Each structure stands twice: as C-alpha cells, then as structure tokens.
Amino acid sequence: MEFTNKFKRRSGLELRSRTDTTISVTVPPNNPDFTSVANDAHTISPSQLSGDLGTSLSDGLSKNEVTRRLERYGENMLKGEGGVSAWRVLVGQLANALTVVLLAAMALSYGVQDFIEGSVIAAVIVLNTTVGFFQEYRAEKTMDSLRQLSSPSAVVIRNGESTTIPAKTVVPGDIVLIKAGDVVPADLRLISVSNLEVSEQLLTGESLPVAKTTDTFEREDLDLPIGDRLNLCYSSTVVTKGRGTGIVIGTAMNTQIGRIADAISGKNVSQDENEEPGPFWYRAKETIMSWLGLRTGTLLQIKLAKLAYLLFLCAIILAIIVFSVARWDVTNTVALYAIATAISIIPESLIAVLTLTMAVGTRRMAQEHVIVRKLDALENLGGVTDICSDKTGTLTLGKMSVRKLWVAADPQKAIELTAETNPDALEPAGIVRCENTGDVLNTSALDEGIAQAVRAAALCNVATIQRNLKGQWKSTGDPTEVALQVFATKLQLGRPSLTSDSMALDAPPGGPAMGEIIEDKRAPAYENEKDLGQIKFMDCVAQEGKVPKRFELRAEFPFSSELKRMTTIYFDRESKDQALCLIKGAVERILDLSVSYIPDPSGAPGITAPLTREICNVFLAKAEELASQGLRIIGLGSKLLPECEVEGISREDVEKKFTFLGLAGIFDPPRPETVGAVRACKQAGIVVHMLTGDHLTTARAIAESVEIISPDAPPSAVMTAIEFDKLTDKEIDALPELPLVIARCAPETKVRMIHAGKRRGKHMSMSGDGVNDSPALKLAPVGIAMGMAGSDVAKDASDLVLTDDNFDSIRVAVTEGRRLFLNIQRFILHLLSVNIGEVLLLIVGLCFVDEDGTSVFPLSPIGVLWVNMLTSAPPAFGLGMEEAPKDLMRKPPHSARDGVFSWPIIIDTFGYGIMMGATCLASFVIVIYAGNNGNLGHGCNHAAELESCRAVFRARSTVFAALTFEILLYAWELKSLERSLFSLNPGVPFYKDVWANQVLLWSVFGGMASVVLPIYIPGFSDRVFYQTSITWEWGVIVGATAVFVVWCEIWKLIRKPLYKRWTPKIIELL
C-alpha cells in the first residue's frame, strides 16, 4: 500500500486503474533510464526486460503511458529526417529562367540609368521570389505531410489490443509485431519468432538475411558485435521472411542506425564510397543541371523547366531582333524596348501555379483515401488505359466468413455444413446447419469426422479473435484465417480451446504466418526473492496455474504465394509418440499432396482409403460447385508423424502423403460500390483486370458479379496463372485482348502482365500488397499499394497508397488525375497564349517609329510584368481549381506519350494568342492614328514629358486595359475547351457555372478592379508604366474585348472539325 501511494503521488495515475479499453495496468519501470537498456538487452531475458521497461509482454503499454513516453523521448525519427529543405526551395526559386531574365532586365535598366524601372524590377524579383518561396514551401510541406500518411507503420500491442500506428509514434517499451515485408520501426529485443529472417545489409553490410532467435546471451557476451546479436532487430532493417514479436529498446537517435547517423553528421558521405565520381566536366554538368531544375522533380516539371529555358533562348532572340531593327544603335530607349520584349515571352508564374495545383490535387486525393507518394503519378493517372486490381479487400469488402464446410467422404456419405452469416463477421455466433439432414448442428457433441476438419481449420492458422472491454470483436491475422477461426469458434473448437500456445503476440494483422517456430526460452517471471515484492502484470497472473491444452505447437511452415499452402505440426497429448500434421491451402495443391481420404467420417472417422483419381475428380467437382457460388475454396488435410521425426524436419519431408479432410467455402461479398466503379471505368475507356489468388471458378463468379466480364466472355478472358505463364511473349501478343481475369495469380504473373501491356502500348496501373508484388509495382506506370493490408516494402515501391484498400478509390484517383491533367492544360494554354499575344504586340510594335526614329513600345516593361504576374497568374491558378466536366469519365484516356503539350493545345495557344495580340495592337492603332493623327511624340519610352507623349500614354493605357480584360475573360472561356462560355452545361445558366469556381471568379473580379491603378494614379501611371488616364478610349477597350470573346466562341466552333483526328469520341452510356 505504501508503494502504491508513493507511485500515485509521483505519476498522478493510480495503480491497478484501467483506461476505458485496457486490461493492463500502469506500473513503474525498474530501470527509468531507458537509453541504457539497449546496450545489454541481448543478455537480458524478456521477462526481466519487460520489468525494466515497465511493460507487459501480452498487453503492452497503456495509452496514458504511451503519451507520457512520447512527450519525454520524442518522436521515433532521426534528426533532420524527412523534412522539406527551405534552402532547396529558395535555390529552386532563384535558379529559373524567369529570375535570370529579370536580373538581366534589372541590370540593363540600371545601366541606362532608369532607376525607377530598375527598382521596380528589383522589387518584382524580391516579391516573386518571396511569394513563390512561400507558395512552394507550403505546397511541399503539404505533400510531405500527405506522404507521411503512407510512411512505414508499426503494429503494436497496446491496452491488450493490436493496432497499427505510424512508426514515428513508437516508444520504448512498446510490444511490436513484425512480418515479412515490414521495415523494422525501432531497435527490438525479440520475445517470439517464427522463421524470422532480417536483411541487415544497411547496417552491417551482410548481404544475406540473418535468421533470428529469442535465446538470451550470457553476460560475458555483452560486447558481441551487433551483427551477432541474433535476438535483436534493428531499426530500418527489412524483414525478408517470417514473423516475430519484440520489445522496443531504442527509438530515434538511440537506435543503432541513429548512432551511426549521429557519428557521421556534418560529414559529406557518399552513398557508395566505392562508386567512381566521374570526370570533372560530367560532375560540373550534373551539378549545373540539378541547380537549374533539370534533374529533379516530376517529368512534367522537368519538361516545363526545359520550356522555360527554351523561352529564355527565345527572349534573347527577341532582344537581338529589337537591336537589329535599331541597326544595333543600342540607346537607352532601344534597351528598354528589348527588356519589354524579352520579359513578354516568359510565363513567370507557370511553375508556381503548377506546384500549387498539384499540392491542392494531392490534398483532395488524400480526402478520397488516396495518398500520393510520387508526383509523377498525378501526370500518369489521367492516361491509365488498364487497371489491374486485386480481389480480396479491394473489389470485395474483405469481411470474410465461412459459409460452407464440406467434409470429404464417399459421395453418399459426405457431410455439408452451412453457417449463417452475422452482420459482424468477427462475432462467433449463429447457427450451423447440416445440409444432409436439415438439422441445426449440436456444437457440444460434434462427430469426430467433422471435428477433424474443424480442428485443421483452427490449428493450421495463426489468426486470433477476441472481444475488448467495449464489447467489440477484434482480430489479428490474414482475413481468410480469421474467417476460419471464427467458424471454428462457433463450433467451440477455436484455437484457444485446443492449444495453450499464445498466438496473440505472434500473429501480425494482414499477413499469414511464416516458418518454423523457435520456442521462446524466457526466464521465469520471478527469478529471485526480491522480485516477489514487485507488482505483477495481469498476463503474469493469468499464466499461473493454467491447465495444459491438448495440442502443443512444434513447427510451422508459412503460407506463400508460390506454394499456396501452409503447414503446422502439433504434439497431441492424447496420442503419445504421434505428432499431428495439418495443412491448408489451394484445393488442387492439397489434393496433389494427399494420398488418402476418410470414406465414412460419421461412422468410421479413423479409417482411411486410397485417394483414387475418380474420387479426386469428385472432390474437384465439389470444389467447382462451391466456387461457382462465389466462394473462396480452401482445402484441408492432416496426417500423423512419429514424434521423433519432428525435430529438424524439412518442409519437403512434411508436405506429402496427407489425408484429405474436406473443403471450406469462404464468402467475401463484393463492395456495394464496386459495380458502379467498374461501370464508370468501362465508360471511361478503361479496361479492368482482376488478378487474384483464388480458384478459377471463384474468380469467374466474382468477376461476373462485379461486371468485369460478361457471362458470354470468351475463354481467353479468364485464365489461370499457369496457363498465362506457359504462353510465350509472342503468343501473348497474338491474343485478341489481354485476359480480364487471372486466377491463382503469382507475383511473377503480374510482372508479365505489365510487360505485355507495354508491348501493346497500354498505360497500366497495378495494385499489390505483398513483398513479392514490389517488382510489378515499380514496373507499372502507376503502382498502387494497399494501405491497410500492404507491406512497407510494397508501399515504398508504389506511386499511390489506398488508405481504405477500396477499388472505388482507384476510380476516384483516375478521375482526379484526369481533372488535374485537363486543368494543367488549361492554365498552360492560358499563360502561353498571353505570352504569344504580348510578343506579337511588341514585335509588330517595332513598326511604330517616332520622330526621333525610335520604335515606341505599345506596352512598357513594367506593364508586361504587371500583366504576367498580377493579372494572369491568379486566374491561371483558378483554372487549376476547376471541377471535372461531367463527361470527363466518358472519354477515352489521353495519350501518355504526348503529355500536356498535345497538338490541339499548341495550335490553340497560337490561335488565341495571335488574336489577343491583334486586338490589343488594333487598340493602339485606333487611339494613335484615329484619335491623335498618328502623333507618336519623341522619347516616350523613357521618362518623357507628359504633354508631348500624351497620345502614346493614352494608347498604352488602352492596350493595358484591353489586354487585362481579355486575359481575365479568356480564363472564363477556358472553363471548357470545346463548349461555349454561355452553354458550359446544357440547361444550366452560364452564371451558375461561373459562380461554381470561386477562386477563378474573384481572381477575375479582382483583376478587373485593379486595372484602374496603373492608369489613374498620378506618378505611378506616368513615371512607372508610362501611361495616363483615359476617357473615350474605354469604348475601344470594350470593343477590342468583345471582338476577342467572339473570336474565342468562333474558334471553339472551328477547332471541332480541325481537331477531329485528335478528338476522342464520347463513350456511350451503358
């Protein structure tokens, strides 16, 4: 009691108190300095270590304790890891063609002693860099935070329940479950393993995976090299095989990898010290290319960077043209004209608008359960022609339940059981009916023949189910195994009733078990008298006086996608000197390994008969019958082994000569939204393929139910992986179409499918969740990993991660990809058309020569900058926010090869840009020649007297206002590239469509309101923009703007027949 009060005063939490969902208690650790535990953890038994760290081997830490430790020790991240570099973003803002042109313009302005213009350009450089920096930095931070949603996760035991958390929230003392494909989240002391092998090449340089044990080393082995501490796993290493459970002994910089990072911090260490650095010229070139943004970023970003430098070259050419017209008599006014012309061709805001649009797109996709890991995926999604999807949990709900159990026997004596399905698939309740008699099965008095099959389902299984204190049923393990475990528990033959081997700590959610069990040789809970005074954990108390169960697990061989089976070996206390070997897996694989069956399981469950070909065909026919009902069929078998042969037995020796016990039919209902999503994909010209590990007939039934195939689909539409893999590449290419369904699919089959699609010019997406799926995910143009059931290795190889594992999320991602692609085309078209118009205006403007023989520019350099940055950029970003048109998913995918710069976009750029320049040029001509008798004054390009240049200044104001209004209304016109602004959606008033995009709406209104500032503010208008106030010229502005809008409407009519060869046809609704 004294100890309890002392702890309560110190921690503020009462001992033996529970949180709302926990069955554990909070106790003080024996060793409060957790950082010292890691050094000798390999020499400490798990029970002692759990006491030192204040944790429970079965229940883990309480939520309150986790919060305290996270506050004290911080997040489980290395210093400087994963953040966005502000310096890199700033350098990226400075290293672009825009800044180079503006710097040159600033230098030239100061050189000709036009300090006002030079200062304005300098201010524009600072403003553009500052705004661009904050925009891009915020966008990068947004995308980085979204990517972290798919960063390595960890499965931990907390409050007695397994839960998946971000790896950065792991704390010392956590109980962590790891399985094949996981990245180890922290340094662990293993407490149980099953055929666990870990690749430690990153840490030790050892190329081969290291087999792990739980054996405690002696104290004299304290200084063992880290590679020889076989009972430890280290942060950032990768599990290549098996599964295990461990106590976290070190996080963040207190891990082995953290200590190495700390030791080398500040040193410029190459990733591969043996790698040749290359010649100096090559390294210099790569450095410059990276600095210029031509080596980093997505393909589209690199393409736009190249465009920017191409336009920079064009700017130089335009400046040369200006100098040539002036016969290279480069006066101050000629230099200023060259500056204006060079600036006009650069779309200053293009990269910033692209970055912001992509950031908003990734945020929207995250809201739809799609995490973008690589921005390239945003560019590729819109061009996807084929979607290759898993079935379980993606097309289906993943809430499996056993609907049928067929006990194999002679045809007249076989037993078929049907289980009622509960709304909660995890609740082991509901009646089981025997179809032979129609009676409800008496679970307390099962026939031995039925019990044998049910025991195989329960014991060849590492899944667990349990009810928490809230009354909710929770599970760990593969969904198929969970369904079998629930069914066995319904019949009172669940795993806990048969064996005392605890799988709760061993079974990681989402993955089957792996390999031979290596027993945890942990020390007794209390090793000496002083331990008697310690507080006992609940799991220690529960273990006292437990009664041994009938079966004891001795070995376990994993399920794998190649073998498609799993085997376990148990000692049976009711059968001395005999070990029970159980197997489950694909029906044909189990039958291949079986040599006998039980002819009469009800009357003579212990008598077997040879499994003849005729009987085998009967069993296969029954499997086909059940599979045709859309059930996943699992074969079950067993045999007895002499106990003396179990030690060290190989998988090859175990998996033969089984007795076939029966079939389990598991139903996994399709998601309600799957049919609609598949239909939407078909209407969008996207072919949906289902690649599943299920039986062929099951796969066909599910594919038909979700309309991937029709009942009259040709034989080549549905294949097994064996049939597909037997075909040569030439034979695959000769198929009319790639198969829509591949059953019993292996990871290698997915790779062949991607290659076959590429040879046909298809742009495919591939989904996967396992370690072996990573080659296909990397190879596919769009690799999609499952966020719930996927391994860390698969997520790392993918472009997208689905947080809900739902096929409809893939459909949403493709829709969003198409929307982004179309919007990127819209704002690129908008920005480049404006540049074309300005260039035309200024180049033709060279013909306007004043009485001094100097060309008079129709728009000043500062006016060009204002238009490009303040007038054009906001509407361009508004176009990036435009919603998808209603018929977007009724068009075929765009060409991934052409990208955003398709011929229609290129032609549109010149079509709109030339008319924009022509109308603005006409405005200048009307004001000068119709309103002022062609008076161009003298010296009006550079700080001239207002009176002599009034006509030119009024003409510039007219051009500036006309260009501004045309740019703003042009943005509205681009809400549709094909339909009239006044009929964007038939039957809907156009003002409602305009109102729908608030960002674009207020960008247009704001731009219109700002046009008066450079025209009517004295000093600002005449000394900076070389303009002045206007009156009757507003009529010219309205006329020029109206002509341009009418041209836009006419151009949309002209482009339809002109672009017929490039325009995809609308796909008719089904």
CSV table of N, CA and C in Angstrom, one decimal, residues 588-645:
chain,number,residue,atom,x,y,z
A,588,GLU,N,-6.3,-27.7,-55.3
A,588,GLU,CA,-5.5,-28.6,-56.1
A,588,GLU,C,-4.2,-28.9,-55.5
A,589,ARG,N,-3.6,-27.9,-54.8
A,589,ARG,CA,-2.3,-28.2,-54.2
A,589,ARG,C,-2.4,-29.2,-53.0
A,590,ILE,N,-3.5,-29.1,-52.2
A,590,ILE,CA,-3.7,-30.0,-51.1
A,590,ILE,C,-4.0,-31.4,-51.7
A,591,LEU,N,-4.8,-31.5,-52.7
A,591,LEU,CA,-5.1,-32.8,-53.3
A,591,LEU,C,-3.9,-33.5,-53.9
A,592,ASP,N,-3.0,-32.7,-54.5
A,592,ASP,CA,-1.7,-33.2,-55.1
A,592,ASP,C,-0.9,-33.8,-54.0
A,593,LEU,N,-1.0,-33.3,-52.7
A,593,LEU,CA,-0.2,-33.8,-51.7
A,593,LEU,C,-0.9,-34.9,-50.8
A,594,SER,N,-2.1,-35.2,-51.2
A,594,SER,CA,-2.9,-36.2,-50.4
A,594,SER,C,-2.9,-37.6,-51.1
A,595,VAL,N,-2.9,-38.6,-50.3
A,595,VAL,CA,-2.9,-40.0,-50.8
A,595,VAL,C,-4.1,-40.8,-50.3
A,596,SER,N,-4.8,-40.2,-49.4
A,596,SER,CA,-6.0,-40.9,-48.8
A,596,SER,C,-7.1,-40.0,-48.4
A,597,TYR,N,-8.2,-40.6,-48.1
A,597,TYR,CA,-9.4,-39.8,-47.6
A,597,TYR,C,-10.1,-40.7,-46.6
A,598,ILE,N,-11.1,-40.1,-45.9
A,598,ILE,CA,-11.9,-40.9,-45.0
A,598,ILE,C,-13.3,-41.2,-45.7
A,599,PRO,N,-13.6,-42.4,-46.0
A,599,PRO,CA,-14.8,-42.7,-46.8
A,599,PRO,C,-16.1,-42.5,-45.9
A,600,ASP,N,-16.0,-42.7,-44.6
A,600,ASP,CA,-17.2,-42.5,-43.8
A,600,ASP,C,-16.9,-41.7,-42.5
A,601,PRO,N,-16.8,-40.4,-42.6
A,601,PRO,CA,-16.3,-39.6,-41.4
A,601,PRO,C,-17.3,-39.7,-40.3
A,602,SER,N,-18.6,-40.0,-40.5
A,602,SER,CA,-19.5,-40.1,-39.4
A,602,SER,C,-19.5,-41.4,-38.7
A,603,GLY,N,-19.4,-42.5,-39.5
A,603,GLY,CA,-19.4,-43.8,-38.9
A,603,GLY,C,-18.0,-44.3,-38.5
A,604,ALA,N,-17.0,-44.0,-39.3
A,604,ALA,CA,-15.6,-44.5,-39.1
A,604,ALA,C,-14.6,-43.5,-39.4
A,605,PRO,N,-14.5,-42.4,-38.5
A,605,PRO,CA,-13.6,-41.3,-38.7
A,605,PRO,C,-12.1,-41.7,-38.7
A,606,GLY,N,-11.8,-42.8,-38.2
A,606,GLY,CA,-10.4,-43.2,-38.1
A,606,GLY,C,-9.9,-44.1,-39.3
A,607,ILE,N,-10.8,-44.5,-40.2
A,607,ILE,CA,-10.4,-45.4,-41.3
A,607,ILE,C,-10.3,-44.6,-42.5
A,608,THR,N,-9.2,-44.8,-43.2
A,608,THR,CA,-8.9,-44.1,-44.5
A,608,THR,C,-8.9,-45.1,-45.6
A,609,ALA,N,-9.0,-44.5,-46.8
A,609,ALA,CA,-8.9,-45.3,-48.1
A,609,ALA,C,-8.1,-44.5,-49.1
A,610,PRO,N,-7.5,-45.3,-50.0
A,610,PRO,CA,-6.6,-44.6,-51.0
A,610,PRO,C,-7.4,-43.5,-51.8
A,611,LEU,N,-6.8,-42.4,-52.1
A,611,LEU,CA,-7.4,-41.4,-52.9
A,611,LEU,C,-7.2,-41.6,-54.4
A,612,THR,N,-8.2,-42.2,-55.0
A,612,THR,CA,-8.0,-42.6,-56.4
A,612,THR,C,-8.3,-41.4,-57.3
A,613,ARG,N,-8.0,-41.5,-58.6
A,613,ARG,CA,-8.3,-40.4,-59.5
A,613,ARG,C,-9.8,-40.1,-59.6
A,614,GLU,N,-10.6,-41.2,-59.5
A,614,GLU,CA,-12.0,-41.0,-59.6
A,614,GLU,C,-12.6,-40.2,-58.4
A,615,ILE,N,-12.1,-40.5,-57.2
A,615,ILE,CA,-12.5,-39.8,-56.0
A,615,ILE,C,-12.0,-38.4,-56.1
A,616,CYS,N,-10.8,-38.2,-56.5
A,616,CYS,CA,-10.2,-36.9,-56.6
A,616,CYS,C,-11.0,-36.0,-57.5
A,617,ASN,N,-11.5,-36.6,-58.6
A,617,ASN,CA,-12.3,-35.8,-59.6
A,617,ASN,C,-13.6,-35.4,-58.9
A,618,VAL,N,-14.2,-36.3,-58.1
A,618,VAL,CA,-15.4,-36.0,-57.3
A,618,VAL,C,-15.1,-34.8,-56.4
A,619,PHE,N,-14.0,-34.8,-55.7
A,619,PHE,CA,-13.7,-33.7,-54.8
A,619,PHE,C,-13.5,-32.4,-55.6
A,620,LEU,N,-12.8,-32.5,-56.7
A,620,LEU,CA,-12.6,-31.3,-57.6
A,620,LEU,C,-13.9,-30.7,-58.1
A,621,ALA,N,-14.8,-31.6,-58.5
A,621,ALA,CA,-16.1,-31.2,-59.0
A,621,ALA,C,-16.9,-30.5,-57.9
A,622,LYS,N,-16.8,-31.0,-56.6
A,622,LYS,CA,-17.4,-30.3,-55.5
A,622,LYS,C,-16.8,-28.9,-55.3
A,623,ALA,N,-15.5,-28.8,-55.4
A,623,ALA,CA,-14.8,-27.5,-55.3
A,623,ALA,C,-15.3,-26.6,-56.3
A,624,GLU,N,-15.5,-27.1,-57.6
A,624,GLU,CA,-16.0,-26.2,-58.6
A,624,GLU,C,-17.4,-25.8,-58.3
A,625,GLU,N,-18.2,-26.6,-57.8
A,625,GLU,CA,-19.6,-26.3,-57.5
A,625,GLU,C,-19.7,-25.2,-56.4
A,626,LEU,N,-18.9,-25.3,-55.4
A,626,LEU,CA,-18.8,-24.3,-54.3
A,626,LEU,C,-18.2,-23.0,-54.9
A,627,ALA,N,-17.2,-23.1,-55.7
A,627,ALA,CA,-16.6,-21.9,-56.2
A,627,ALA,C,-17.5,-21.1,-57.2
A,628,SER,N,-18.4,-21.9,-57.9
A,628,SER,CA,-19.3,-21.2,-58.8
A,628,SER,C,-20.3,-20.3,-58.0
A,629,GLN,N,-20.4,-20.5,-56.7
A,629,GLN,CA,-21.3,-19.7,-55.8
A,629,GLN,C,-20.5,-18.4,-55.3
A,630,GLY,N,-19.3,-18.2,-55.9
A,630,GLY,CA,-18.5,-17.1,-55.5
A,630,GLY,C,-17.7,-17.3,-54.2
A,631,LEU,N,-17.6,-18.5,-53.7
A,631,LEU,CA,-16.9,-18.8,-52.5
A,631,LEU,C,-15.4,-19.1,-52.8
A,632,ARG,N,-14.5,-18.6,-51.9
A,632,ARG,CA,-13.1,-18.9,-51.9
A,632,ARG,C,-13.0,-20.3,-51.3
A,633,ILE,N,-12.4,-21.2,-52.0
A,633,ILE,CA,-12.3,-22.6,-51.5
A,633,ILE,C,-10.9,-22.9,-50.9
A,634,ILE,N,-10.9,-23.4,-49.7
A,634,ILE,CA,-9.7,-23.8,-49.0
A,634,ILE,C,-9.8,-25.3,-48.8
A,635,GLY,N,-8.7,-26.0,-49.2
A,635,GLY,CA,-8.6,-27.4,-48.9
A,635,GLY,C,-7.9,-27.7,-47.6
A,636,LEU,N,-8.4,-28.7,-46.9
A,636,LEU,CA,-7.9,-29.1,-45.5
A,636,LEU,C,-7.4,-30.5,-45.6
A,637,GLY,N,-6.3,-30.8,-44.8
A,637,GLY,CA,-5.7,-32.2,-44.8
A,637,GLY,C,-5.0,-32.4,-43.5
A,638,SER,N,-4.7,-33.6,-43.2
A,638,SER,CA,-4.0,-33.9,-41.9
A,638,SER,C,-3.2,-35.3,-42.1
A,639,LYS,N,-2.3,-35.5,-41.2
A,639,LYS,CA,-1.6,-36.8,-41.2
A,639,LYS,C,-0.9,-36.9,-39.8
A,640,LEU,N,-0.5,-38.1,-39.5
A,640,LEU,CA,0.2,-38.4,-38.2
A,640,LEU,C,1.7,-38.6,-38.6
A,641,LEU,N,2.6,-38.1,-37.7
A,641,LEU,CA,4.0,-38.4,-37.9
A,641,LEU,C,4.5,-38.9,-36.6
A,642,PRO,N,5.6,-39.8,-36.6
A,642,PRO,CA,6.2,-40.2,-35.4
A,642,PRO,C,6.8,-38.9,-34.7
A,643,GLU,N,6.6,-38.8,-33.4
A,643,GLU,CA,7.1,-37.6,-32.7
A,643,GLU,C,8.6,-37.4,-32.8
A,644,CYS,N,9.3,-38.5,-33.0
A,644,CYS,CA,10.8,-38.5,-33.0
A,644,CYS,C,11.3,-37.9,-34.3
A,645,GLU,N,10.5,-37.8,-35.4
A,645,GLU,CA,10.9,-37.3,-36.7
A,645,GLU,C,10.6,-35.8,-36.8
